[in-house]
PDB file of C-alpha atoms and ligand atoms in Angstrom:
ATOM      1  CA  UNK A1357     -28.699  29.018  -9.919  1.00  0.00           C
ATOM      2  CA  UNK A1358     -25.685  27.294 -11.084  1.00  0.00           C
ATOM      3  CA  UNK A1359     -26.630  26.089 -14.707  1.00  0.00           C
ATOM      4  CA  UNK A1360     -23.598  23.574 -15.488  1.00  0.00           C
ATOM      5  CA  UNK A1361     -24.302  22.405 -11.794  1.00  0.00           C
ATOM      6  CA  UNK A1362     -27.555  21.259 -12.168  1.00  0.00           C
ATOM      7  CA  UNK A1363     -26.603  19.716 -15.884  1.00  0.00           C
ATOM      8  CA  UNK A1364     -24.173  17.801 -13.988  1.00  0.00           C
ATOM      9  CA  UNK A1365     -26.686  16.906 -11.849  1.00  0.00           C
ATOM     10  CA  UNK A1366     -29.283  15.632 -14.484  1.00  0.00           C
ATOM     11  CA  UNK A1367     -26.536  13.559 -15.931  1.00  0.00           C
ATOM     12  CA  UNK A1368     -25.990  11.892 -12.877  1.00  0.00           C
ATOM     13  CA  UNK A1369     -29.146  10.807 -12.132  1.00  0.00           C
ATOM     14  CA  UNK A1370     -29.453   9.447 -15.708  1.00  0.00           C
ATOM     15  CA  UNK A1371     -26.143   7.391 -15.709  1.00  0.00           C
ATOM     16  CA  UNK A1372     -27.705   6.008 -12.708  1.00  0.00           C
ATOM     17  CA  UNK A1373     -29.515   3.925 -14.964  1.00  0.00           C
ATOM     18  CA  UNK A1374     -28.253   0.150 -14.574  1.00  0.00           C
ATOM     19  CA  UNK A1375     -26.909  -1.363 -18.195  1.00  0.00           C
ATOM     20  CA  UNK A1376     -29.404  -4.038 -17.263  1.00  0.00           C
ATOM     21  CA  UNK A1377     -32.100  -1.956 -17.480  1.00  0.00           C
ATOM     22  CA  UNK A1378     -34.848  -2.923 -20.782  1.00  0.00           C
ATOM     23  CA  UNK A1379     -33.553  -0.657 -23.752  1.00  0.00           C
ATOM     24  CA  UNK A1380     -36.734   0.979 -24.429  1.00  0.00           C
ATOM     25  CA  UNK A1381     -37.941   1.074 -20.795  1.00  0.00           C
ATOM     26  CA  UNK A1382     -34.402   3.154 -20.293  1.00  0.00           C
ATOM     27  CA  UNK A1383     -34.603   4.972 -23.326  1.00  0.00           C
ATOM     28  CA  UNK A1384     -37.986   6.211 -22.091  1.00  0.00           C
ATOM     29  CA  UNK A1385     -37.418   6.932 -18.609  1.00  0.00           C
ATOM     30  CA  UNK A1386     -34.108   8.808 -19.287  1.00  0.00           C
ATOM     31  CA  UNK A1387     -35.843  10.641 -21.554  1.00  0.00           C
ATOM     32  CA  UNK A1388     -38.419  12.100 -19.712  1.00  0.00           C
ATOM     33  CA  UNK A1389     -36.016  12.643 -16.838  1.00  0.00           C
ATOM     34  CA  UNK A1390     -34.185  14.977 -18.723  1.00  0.00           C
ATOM     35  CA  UNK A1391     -37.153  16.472 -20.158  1.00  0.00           C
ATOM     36  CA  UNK A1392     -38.832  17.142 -16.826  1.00  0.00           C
ATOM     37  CA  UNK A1393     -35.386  18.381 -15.609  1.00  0.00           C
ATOM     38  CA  UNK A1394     -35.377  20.978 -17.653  1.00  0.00           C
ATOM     39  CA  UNK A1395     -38.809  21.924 -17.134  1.00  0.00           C
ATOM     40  CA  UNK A1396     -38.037  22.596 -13.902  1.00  0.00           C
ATOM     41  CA  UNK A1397     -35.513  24.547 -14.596  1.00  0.00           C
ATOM     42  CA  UNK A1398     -37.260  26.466 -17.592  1.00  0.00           C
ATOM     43  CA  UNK A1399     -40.046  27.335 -15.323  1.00  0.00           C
ATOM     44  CA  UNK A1400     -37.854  27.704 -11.701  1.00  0.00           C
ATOM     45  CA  UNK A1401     -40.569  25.572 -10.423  1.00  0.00           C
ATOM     46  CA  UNK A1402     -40.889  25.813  -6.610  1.00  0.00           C
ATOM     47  CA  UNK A1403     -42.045  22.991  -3.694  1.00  0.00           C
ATOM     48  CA  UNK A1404     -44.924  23.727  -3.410  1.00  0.00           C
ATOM     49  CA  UNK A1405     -46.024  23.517  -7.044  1.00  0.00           C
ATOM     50  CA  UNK A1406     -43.705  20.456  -7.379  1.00  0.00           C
ATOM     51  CA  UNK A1407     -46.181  19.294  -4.190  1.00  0.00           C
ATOM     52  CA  UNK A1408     -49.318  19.807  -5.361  1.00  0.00           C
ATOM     53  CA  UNK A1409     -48.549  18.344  -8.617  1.00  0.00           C
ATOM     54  CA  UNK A1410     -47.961  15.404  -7.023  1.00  0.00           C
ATOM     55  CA  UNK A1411     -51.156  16.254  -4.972  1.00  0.00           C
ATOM     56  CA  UNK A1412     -53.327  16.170  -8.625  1.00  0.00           C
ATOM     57  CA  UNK A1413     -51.314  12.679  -9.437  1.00  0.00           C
ATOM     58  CA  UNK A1414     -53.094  11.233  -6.225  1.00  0.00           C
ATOM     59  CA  UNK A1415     -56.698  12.950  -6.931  1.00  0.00           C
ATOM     60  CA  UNK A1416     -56.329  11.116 -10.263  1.00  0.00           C
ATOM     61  CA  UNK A1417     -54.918   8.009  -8.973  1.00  0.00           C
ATOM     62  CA  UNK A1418     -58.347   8.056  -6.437  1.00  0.00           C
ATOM     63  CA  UNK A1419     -61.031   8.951  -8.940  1.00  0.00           C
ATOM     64  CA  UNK A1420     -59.894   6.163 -11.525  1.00  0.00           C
ATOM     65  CA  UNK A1421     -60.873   2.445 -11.938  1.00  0.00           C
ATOM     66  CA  UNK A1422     -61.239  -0.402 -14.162  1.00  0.00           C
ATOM     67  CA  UNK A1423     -63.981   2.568 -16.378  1.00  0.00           C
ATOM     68  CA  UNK A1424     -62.245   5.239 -15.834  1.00  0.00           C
ATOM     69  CA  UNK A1425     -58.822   6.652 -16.621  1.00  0.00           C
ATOM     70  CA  UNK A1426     -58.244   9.969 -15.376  1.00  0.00           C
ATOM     71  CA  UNK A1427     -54.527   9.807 -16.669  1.00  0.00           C
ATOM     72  CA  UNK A1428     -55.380   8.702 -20.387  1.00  0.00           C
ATOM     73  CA  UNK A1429     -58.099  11.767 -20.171  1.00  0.00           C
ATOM     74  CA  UNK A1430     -55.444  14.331 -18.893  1.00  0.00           C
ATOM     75  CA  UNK A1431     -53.384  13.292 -21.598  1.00  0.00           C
ATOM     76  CA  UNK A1432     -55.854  14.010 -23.914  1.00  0.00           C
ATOM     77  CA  UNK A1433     -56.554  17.501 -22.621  1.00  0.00           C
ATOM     78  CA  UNK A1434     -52.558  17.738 -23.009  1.00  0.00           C
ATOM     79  CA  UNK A1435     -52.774  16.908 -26.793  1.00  0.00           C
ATOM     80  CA  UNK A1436     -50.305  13.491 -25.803  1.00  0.00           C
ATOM     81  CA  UNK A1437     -52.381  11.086 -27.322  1.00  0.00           C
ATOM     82  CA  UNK A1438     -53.074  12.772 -30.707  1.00  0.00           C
ATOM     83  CA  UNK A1439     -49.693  13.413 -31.123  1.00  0.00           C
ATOM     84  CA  UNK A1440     -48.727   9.485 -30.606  1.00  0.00           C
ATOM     85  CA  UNK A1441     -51.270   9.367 -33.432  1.00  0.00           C
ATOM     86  CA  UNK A1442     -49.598  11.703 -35.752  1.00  0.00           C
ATOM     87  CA  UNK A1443     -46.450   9.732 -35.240  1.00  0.00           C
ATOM     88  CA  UNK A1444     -47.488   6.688 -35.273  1.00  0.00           C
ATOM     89  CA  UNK A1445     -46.828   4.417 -38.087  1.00  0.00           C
ATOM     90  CA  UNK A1446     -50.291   2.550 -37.813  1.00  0.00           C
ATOM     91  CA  UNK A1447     -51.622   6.142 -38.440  1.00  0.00           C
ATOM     92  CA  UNK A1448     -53.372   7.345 -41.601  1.00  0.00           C
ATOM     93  CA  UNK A1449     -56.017   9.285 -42.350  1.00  0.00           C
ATOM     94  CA  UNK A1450     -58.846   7.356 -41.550  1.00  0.00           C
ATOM     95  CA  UNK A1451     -57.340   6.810 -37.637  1.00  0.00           C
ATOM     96  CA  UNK A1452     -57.642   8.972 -34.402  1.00  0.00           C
ATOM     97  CA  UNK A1453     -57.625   8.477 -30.355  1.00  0.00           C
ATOM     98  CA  UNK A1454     -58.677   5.514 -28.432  1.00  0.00           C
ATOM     99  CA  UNK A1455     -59.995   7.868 -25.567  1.00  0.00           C
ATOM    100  CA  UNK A1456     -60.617   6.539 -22.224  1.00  0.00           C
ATOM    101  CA  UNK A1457     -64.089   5.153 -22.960  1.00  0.00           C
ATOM    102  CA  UNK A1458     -63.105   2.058 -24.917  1.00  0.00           C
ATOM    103  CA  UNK A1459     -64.386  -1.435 -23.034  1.00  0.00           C
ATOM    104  CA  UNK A1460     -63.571  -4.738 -24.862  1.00  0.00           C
ATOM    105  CA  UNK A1461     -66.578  -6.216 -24.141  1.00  0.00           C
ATOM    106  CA  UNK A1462     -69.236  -4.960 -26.378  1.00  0.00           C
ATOM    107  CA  UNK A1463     -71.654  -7.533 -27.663  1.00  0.00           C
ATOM    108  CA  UNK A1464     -71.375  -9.339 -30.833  1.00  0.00           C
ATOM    109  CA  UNK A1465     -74.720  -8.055 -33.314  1.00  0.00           C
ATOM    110  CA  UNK A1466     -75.770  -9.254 -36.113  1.00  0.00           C
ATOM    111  CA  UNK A1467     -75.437  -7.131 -39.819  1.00  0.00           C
ATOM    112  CA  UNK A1468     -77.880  -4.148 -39.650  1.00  0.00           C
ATOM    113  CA  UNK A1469     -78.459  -4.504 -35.848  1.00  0.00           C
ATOM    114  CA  UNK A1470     -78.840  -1.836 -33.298  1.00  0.00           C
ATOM    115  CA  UNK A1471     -76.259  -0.632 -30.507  1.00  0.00           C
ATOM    116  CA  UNK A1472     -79.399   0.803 -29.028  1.00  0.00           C
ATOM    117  CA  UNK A1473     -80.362  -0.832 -26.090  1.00  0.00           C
ATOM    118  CA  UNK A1474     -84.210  -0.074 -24.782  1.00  0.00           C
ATOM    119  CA  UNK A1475     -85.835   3.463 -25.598  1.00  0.00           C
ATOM    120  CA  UNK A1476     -83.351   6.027 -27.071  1.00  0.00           C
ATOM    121  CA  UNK A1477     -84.415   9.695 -27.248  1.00  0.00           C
ATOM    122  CA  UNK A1478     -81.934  10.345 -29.679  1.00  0.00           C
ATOM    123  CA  UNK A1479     -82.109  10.166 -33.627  1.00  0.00           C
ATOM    124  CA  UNK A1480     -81.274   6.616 -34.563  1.00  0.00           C
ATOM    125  CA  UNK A1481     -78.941   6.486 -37.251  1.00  0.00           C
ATOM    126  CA  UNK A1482     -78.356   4.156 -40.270  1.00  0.00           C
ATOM    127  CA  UNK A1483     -74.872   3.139 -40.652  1.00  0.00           C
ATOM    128  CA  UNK A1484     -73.168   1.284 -43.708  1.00  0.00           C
ATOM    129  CA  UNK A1485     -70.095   0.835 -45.939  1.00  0.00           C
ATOM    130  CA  UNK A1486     -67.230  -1.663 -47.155  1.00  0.00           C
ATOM    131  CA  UNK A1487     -64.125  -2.544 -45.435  1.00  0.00           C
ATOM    132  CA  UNK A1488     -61.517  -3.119 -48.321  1.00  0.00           C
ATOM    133  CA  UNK A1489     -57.546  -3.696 -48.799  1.00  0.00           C
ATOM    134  CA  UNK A1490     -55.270  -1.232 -50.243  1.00  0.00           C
ATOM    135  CA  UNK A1491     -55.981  -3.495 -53.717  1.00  0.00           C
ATOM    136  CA  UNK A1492     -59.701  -2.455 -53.243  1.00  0.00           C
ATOM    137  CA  UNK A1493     -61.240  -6.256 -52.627  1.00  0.00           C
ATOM    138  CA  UNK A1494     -63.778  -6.837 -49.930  1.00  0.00           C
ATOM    139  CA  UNK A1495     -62.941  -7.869 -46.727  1.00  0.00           C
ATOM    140  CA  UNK A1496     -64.909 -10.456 -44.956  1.00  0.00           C
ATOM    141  CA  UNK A1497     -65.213 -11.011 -42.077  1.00  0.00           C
ATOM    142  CA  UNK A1498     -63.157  -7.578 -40.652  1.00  0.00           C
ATOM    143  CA  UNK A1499     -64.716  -6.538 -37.501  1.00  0.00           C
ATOM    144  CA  UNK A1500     -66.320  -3.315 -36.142  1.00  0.00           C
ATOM    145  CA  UNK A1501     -65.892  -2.902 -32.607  1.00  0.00           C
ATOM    146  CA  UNK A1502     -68.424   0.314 -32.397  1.00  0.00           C
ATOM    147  CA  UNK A1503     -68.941   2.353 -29.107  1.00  0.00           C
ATOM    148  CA  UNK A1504     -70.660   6.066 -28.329  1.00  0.00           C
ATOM    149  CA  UNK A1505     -72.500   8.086 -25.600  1.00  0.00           C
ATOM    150  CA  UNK A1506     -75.616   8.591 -25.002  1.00  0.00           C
ATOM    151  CA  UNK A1507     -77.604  12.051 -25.585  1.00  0.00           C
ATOM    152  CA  UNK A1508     -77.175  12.451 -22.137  1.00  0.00           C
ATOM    153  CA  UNK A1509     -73.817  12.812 -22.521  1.00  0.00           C
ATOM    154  CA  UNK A1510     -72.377   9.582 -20.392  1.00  0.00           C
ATOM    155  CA  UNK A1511     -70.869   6.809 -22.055  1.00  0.00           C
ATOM    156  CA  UNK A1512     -72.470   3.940 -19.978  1.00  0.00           C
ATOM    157  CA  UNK A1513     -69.490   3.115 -17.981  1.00  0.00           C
ATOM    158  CA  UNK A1514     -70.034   6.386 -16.463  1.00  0.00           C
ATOM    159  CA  UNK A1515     -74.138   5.840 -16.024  1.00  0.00           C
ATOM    160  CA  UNK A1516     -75.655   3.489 -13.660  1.00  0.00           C
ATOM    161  CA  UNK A1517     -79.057   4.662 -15.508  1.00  0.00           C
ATOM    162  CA  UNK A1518     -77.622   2.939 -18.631  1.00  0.00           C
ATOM    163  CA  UNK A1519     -77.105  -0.964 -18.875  1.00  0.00           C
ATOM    164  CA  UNK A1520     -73.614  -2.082 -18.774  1.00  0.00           C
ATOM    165  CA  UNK A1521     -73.311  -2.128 -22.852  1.00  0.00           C
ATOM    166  CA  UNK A1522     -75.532   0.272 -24.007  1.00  0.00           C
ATOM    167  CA  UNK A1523     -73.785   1.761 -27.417  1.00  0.00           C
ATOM    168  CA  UNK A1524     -71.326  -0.546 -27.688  1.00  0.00           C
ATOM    169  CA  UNK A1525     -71.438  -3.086 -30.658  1.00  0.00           C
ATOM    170  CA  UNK A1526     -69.294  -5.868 -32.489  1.00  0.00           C
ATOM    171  CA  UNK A1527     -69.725  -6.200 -36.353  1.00  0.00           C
ATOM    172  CA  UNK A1528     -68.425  -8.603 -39.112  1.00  0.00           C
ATOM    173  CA  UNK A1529     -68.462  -7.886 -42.540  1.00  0.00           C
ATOM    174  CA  UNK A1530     -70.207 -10.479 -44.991  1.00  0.00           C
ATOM    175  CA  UNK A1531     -68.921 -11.774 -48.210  1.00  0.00           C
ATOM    176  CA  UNK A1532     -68.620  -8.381 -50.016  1.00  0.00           C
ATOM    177  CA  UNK A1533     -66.851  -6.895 -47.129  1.00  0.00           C
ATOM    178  CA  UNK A1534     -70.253  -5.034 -46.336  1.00  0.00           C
ATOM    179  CA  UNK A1535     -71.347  -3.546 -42.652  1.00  0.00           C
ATOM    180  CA  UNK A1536     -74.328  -1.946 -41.544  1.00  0.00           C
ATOM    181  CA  UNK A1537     -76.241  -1.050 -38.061  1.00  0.00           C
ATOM    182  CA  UNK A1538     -78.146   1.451 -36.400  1.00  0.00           C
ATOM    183  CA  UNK A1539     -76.094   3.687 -33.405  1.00  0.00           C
ATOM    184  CA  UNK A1540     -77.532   7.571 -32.433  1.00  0.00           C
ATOM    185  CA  UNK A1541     -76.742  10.296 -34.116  1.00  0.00           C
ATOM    186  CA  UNK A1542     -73.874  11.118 -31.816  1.00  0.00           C
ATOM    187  CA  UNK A1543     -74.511  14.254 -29.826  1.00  0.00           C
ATOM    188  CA  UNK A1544     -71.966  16.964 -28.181  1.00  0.00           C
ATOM    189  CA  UNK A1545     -70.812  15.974 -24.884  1.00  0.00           C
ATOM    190  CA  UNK A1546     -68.419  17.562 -22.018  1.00  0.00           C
ATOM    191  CA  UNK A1547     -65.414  15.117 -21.233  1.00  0.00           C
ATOM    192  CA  UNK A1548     -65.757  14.312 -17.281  1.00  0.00           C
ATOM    193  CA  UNK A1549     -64.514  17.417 -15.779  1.00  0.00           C
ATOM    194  CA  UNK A1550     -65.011  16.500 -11.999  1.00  0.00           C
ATOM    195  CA  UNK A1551     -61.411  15.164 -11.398  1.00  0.00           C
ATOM    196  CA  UNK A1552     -58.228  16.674 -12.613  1.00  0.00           C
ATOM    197  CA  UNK A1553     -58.916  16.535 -15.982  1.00  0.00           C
ATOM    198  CA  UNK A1554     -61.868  19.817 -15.086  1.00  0.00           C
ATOM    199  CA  UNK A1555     -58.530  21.191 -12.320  1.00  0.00           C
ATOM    200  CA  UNK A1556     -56.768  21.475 -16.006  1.00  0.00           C
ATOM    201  CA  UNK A1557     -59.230  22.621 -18.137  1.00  0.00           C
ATOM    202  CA  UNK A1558     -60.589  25.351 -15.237  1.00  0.00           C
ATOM    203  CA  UNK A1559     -57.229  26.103 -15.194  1.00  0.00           C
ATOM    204  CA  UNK A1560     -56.449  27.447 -18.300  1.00  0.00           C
ATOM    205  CA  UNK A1561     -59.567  28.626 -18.801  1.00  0.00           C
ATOM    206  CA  UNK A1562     -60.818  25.666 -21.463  1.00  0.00           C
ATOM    207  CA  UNK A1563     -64.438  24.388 -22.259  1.00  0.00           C
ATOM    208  CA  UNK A1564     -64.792  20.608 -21.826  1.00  0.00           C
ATOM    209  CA  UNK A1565     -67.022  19.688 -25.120  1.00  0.00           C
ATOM    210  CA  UNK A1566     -66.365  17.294 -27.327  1.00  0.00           C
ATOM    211  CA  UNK A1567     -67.768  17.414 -31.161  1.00  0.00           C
ATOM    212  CA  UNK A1568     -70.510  14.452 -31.338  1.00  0.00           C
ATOM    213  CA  UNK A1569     -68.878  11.399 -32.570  1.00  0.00           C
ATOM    214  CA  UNK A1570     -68.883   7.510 -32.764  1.00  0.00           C
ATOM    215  CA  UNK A1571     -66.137   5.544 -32.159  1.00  0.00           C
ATOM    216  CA  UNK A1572     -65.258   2.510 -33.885  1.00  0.00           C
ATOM    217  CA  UNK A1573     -62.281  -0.067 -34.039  1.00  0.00           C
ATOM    218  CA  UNK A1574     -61.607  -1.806 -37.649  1.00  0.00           C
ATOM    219  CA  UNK A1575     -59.740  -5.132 -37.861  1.00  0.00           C
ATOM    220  CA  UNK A1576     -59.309  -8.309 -39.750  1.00  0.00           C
ATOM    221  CA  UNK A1577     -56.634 -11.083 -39.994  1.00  0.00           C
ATOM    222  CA  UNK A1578     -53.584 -10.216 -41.091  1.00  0.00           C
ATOM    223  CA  UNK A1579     -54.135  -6.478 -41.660  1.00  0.00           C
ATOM    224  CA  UNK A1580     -53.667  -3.202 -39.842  1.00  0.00           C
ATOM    225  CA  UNK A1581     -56.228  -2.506 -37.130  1.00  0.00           C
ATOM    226  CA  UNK A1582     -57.767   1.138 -37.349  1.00  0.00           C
ATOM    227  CA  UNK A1583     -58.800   2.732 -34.114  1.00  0.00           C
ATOM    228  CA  UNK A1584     -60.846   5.733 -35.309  1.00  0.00           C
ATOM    229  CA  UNK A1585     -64.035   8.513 -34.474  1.00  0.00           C
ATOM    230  CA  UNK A1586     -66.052   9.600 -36.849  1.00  0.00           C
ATOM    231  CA  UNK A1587     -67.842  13.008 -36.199  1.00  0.00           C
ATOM    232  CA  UNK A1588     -70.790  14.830 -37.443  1.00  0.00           C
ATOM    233  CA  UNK A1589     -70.639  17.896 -39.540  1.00  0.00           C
ATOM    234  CA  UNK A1590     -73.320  19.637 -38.704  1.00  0.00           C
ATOM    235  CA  UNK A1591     -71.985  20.038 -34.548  1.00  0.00           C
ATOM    236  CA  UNK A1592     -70.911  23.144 -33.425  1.00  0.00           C
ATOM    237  CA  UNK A1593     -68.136  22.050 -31.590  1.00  0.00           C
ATOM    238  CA  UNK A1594     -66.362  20.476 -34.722  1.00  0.00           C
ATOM    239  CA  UNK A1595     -63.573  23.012 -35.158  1.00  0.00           C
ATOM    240  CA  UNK A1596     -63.828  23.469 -31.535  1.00  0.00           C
ATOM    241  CA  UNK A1597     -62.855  19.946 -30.187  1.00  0.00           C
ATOM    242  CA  UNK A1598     -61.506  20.560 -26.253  1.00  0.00           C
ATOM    243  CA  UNK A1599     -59.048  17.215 -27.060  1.00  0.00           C
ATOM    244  CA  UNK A1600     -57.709  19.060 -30.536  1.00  0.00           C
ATOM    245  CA  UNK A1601     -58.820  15.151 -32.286  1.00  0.00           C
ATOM    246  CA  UNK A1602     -60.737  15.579 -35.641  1.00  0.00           C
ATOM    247  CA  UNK A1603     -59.864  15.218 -38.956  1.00  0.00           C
ATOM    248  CA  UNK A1604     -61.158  16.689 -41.512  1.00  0.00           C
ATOM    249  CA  UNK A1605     -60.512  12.976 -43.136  1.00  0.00           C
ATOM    250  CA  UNK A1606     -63.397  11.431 -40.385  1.00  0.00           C
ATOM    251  CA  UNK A1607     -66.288  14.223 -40.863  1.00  0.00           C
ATOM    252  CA  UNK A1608     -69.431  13.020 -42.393  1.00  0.00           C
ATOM    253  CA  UNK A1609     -72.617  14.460 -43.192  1.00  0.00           C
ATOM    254  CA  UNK A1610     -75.744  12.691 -41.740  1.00  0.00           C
ATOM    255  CA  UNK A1611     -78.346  12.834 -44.347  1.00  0.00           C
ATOM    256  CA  UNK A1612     -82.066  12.117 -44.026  1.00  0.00           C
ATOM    257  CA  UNK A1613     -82.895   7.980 -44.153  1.00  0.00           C
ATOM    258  CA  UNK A1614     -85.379   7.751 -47.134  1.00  0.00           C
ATOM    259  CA  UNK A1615     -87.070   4.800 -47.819  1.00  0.00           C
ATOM    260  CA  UNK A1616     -86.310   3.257 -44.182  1.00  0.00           C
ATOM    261  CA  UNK A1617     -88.916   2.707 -41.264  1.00  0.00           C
ATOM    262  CA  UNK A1618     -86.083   1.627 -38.887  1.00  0.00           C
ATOM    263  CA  UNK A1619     -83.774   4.751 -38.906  1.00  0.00           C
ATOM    264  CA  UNK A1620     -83.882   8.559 -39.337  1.00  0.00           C
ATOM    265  CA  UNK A1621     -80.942   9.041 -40.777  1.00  0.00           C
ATOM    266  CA  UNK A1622     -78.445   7.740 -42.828  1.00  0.00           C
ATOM    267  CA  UNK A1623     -74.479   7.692 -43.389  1.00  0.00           C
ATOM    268  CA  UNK A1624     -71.791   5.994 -45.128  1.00  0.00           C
ATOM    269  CA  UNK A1625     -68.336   5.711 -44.740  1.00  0.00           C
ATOM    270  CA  UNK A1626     -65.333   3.096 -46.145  1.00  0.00           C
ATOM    271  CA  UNK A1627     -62.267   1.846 -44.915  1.00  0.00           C
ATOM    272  CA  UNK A1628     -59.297   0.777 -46.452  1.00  0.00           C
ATOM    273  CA  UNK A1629     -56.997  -1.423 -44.437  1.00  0.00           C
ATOM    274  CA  UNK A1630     -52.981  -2.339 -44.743  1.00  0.00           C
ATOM    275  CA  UNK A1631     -51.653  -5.180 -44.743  1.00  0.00           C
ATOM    276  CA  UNK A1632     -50.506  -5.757 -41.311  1.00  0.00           C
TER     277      UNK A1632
HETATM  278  C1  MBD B2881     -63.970  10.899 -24.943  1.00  0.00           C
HETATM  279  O1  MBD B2881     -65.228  10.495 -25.124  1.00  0.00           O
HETATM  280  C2  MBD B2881     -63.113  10.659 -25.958  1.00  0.00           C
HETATM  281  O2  MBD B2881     -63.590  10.074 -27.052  1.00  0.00           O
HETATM  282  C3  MBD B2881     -61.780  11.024 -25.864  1.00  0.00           C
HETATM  283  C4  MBD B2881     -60.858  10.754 -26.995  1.00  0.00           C
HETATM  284  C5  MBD B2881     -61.318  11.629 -24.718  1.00  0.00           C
HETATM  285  C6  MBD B2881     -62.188  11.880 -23.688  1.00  0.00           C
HETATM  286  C7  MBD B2881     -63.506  11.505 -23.787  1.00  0.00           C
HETATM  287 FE1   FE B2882     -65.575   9.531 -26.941  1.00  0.00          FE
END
């Protein structure tokens, strides 16, 4: 192969690139051409792997919808979106991963109430804390957009047995910048592995589980929003996470609920948000 030939080449089809073209949108694109340029070359990739690349860009393309995003969940398995993370600067140690499971449409509950919808056979869970600025004051009013999966393991966009907002929840803090409700005790679940996201992880030979965890989205005027998961200590998966996403930062321990008739257990976690 002629090396300084197929540089040339790569240039090319990068100065192709109108002047017109949206800074970012070119900065973007002519990055990854060059990256996947050399890939090709690093790896002397042939048709018919280029092909059927293209092949597992269609399967995806087929098995998502409006609830489900096989690309966003390949990237995950890829490590892509905890990496934006890392870099990003709305990051901080009390953020992680959106994940492919987030709906904006969970219902709006009242302080204390229960994402639980109809009989759970799961351990309910007593949830509670104060969202605060960097200065320490209360927040009121911040919001706590709060979703999980069930014990079965299905988020319920992925469950006709489950009604459409099952585990999903919207909170606002009161006057002291205080939240509380009731979610499961979030249990260890595989990440869909019947499109190409399981073509991946059979691939390289990877198990699909995910640590248990509850997700949660923390916002209020004029400050930073915090997309974040917060995970159980006690799961065996927790060093063992097949999307490489916890923090040591967002690992609680869920302690027996004394003194409560409404929950089994109890946790309690703060957050601290920047001005925006
Ligand atoms: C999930 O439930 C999830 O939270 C993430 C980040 C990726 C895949 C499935
Ligand atoms: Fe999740």
């Amino acid at each position: 192969m002629d090396r300084l030939a197929a540089d040339r080449f790569t240039d090319m089809v990068v100065n192709a690139t109108s002047s017109k073209a949206d800074p970012r949108t070119r900065q973007l694109i002519e990055s990854g051409i060059r990256h996947l340029h050399a890939f090709i070359l690093e790896t002397g990739l042939t048709l018919d792997e280029l092909v059927s690349i293209c092949g597992l860009l269609v399967q995806a393309g087929k098995i998502s919808s409006d609830a489900r995003n096989e690309f966003l969940l390949s990237a995950n398995i890829l490590g892509l979106e905890v990496l934006v993370d890392m870099i990003s600067p709305n990051g901080g140690p009390q953020t992680a991963i959106l994940g492919p499971m987030y709906q904006p449409a969970a219902p709006r509950l009242p302080l204390g109430g229960s994402i639980i919808q109809g009989d759970a056979d799961g351990q309910v869970t007593y949830m509670e804390g104060y969202v605060r600025d960097a200065s320490g004051h209360p927040i009121a009013d911040a919001t706590l957009d709060v979703w999980q999966a069930g014990t079965d393991g299905l988020y319920d966009i992925q469950d006709p047995a489950q009604s459409g907002t099952n585990l999903r929840g919207l909170f606002t803090t009161d006057a002291n910048g205080h939240y509380a409700f009731k979610c499961l005790r979030p249990t260890a679940y595989p990440i869909p592995d019947d499109g190409i996201g399981g073509v991946l992880l059979q691939a390289l030979h990877r198990h699909p589980m995910r640590p248990a965890h509850l997700h949660l989205i923390v916002g209020a005027e004029g400050k930073r929003s915090i997309i974040s998961q917060l995970y159980d200590r006690d799961c065996p998966y927790i060093d063992n996470d097949s999307i490489f996403a916890v923090k040591d930062t967002l690992v609680l321990t869920f302690e027996p609920a004394t003194g409560r008739a409404d929950a089994e257990l109890y946790v309690r976690y703060d957050w601290t948000l920047q001005d925006a």
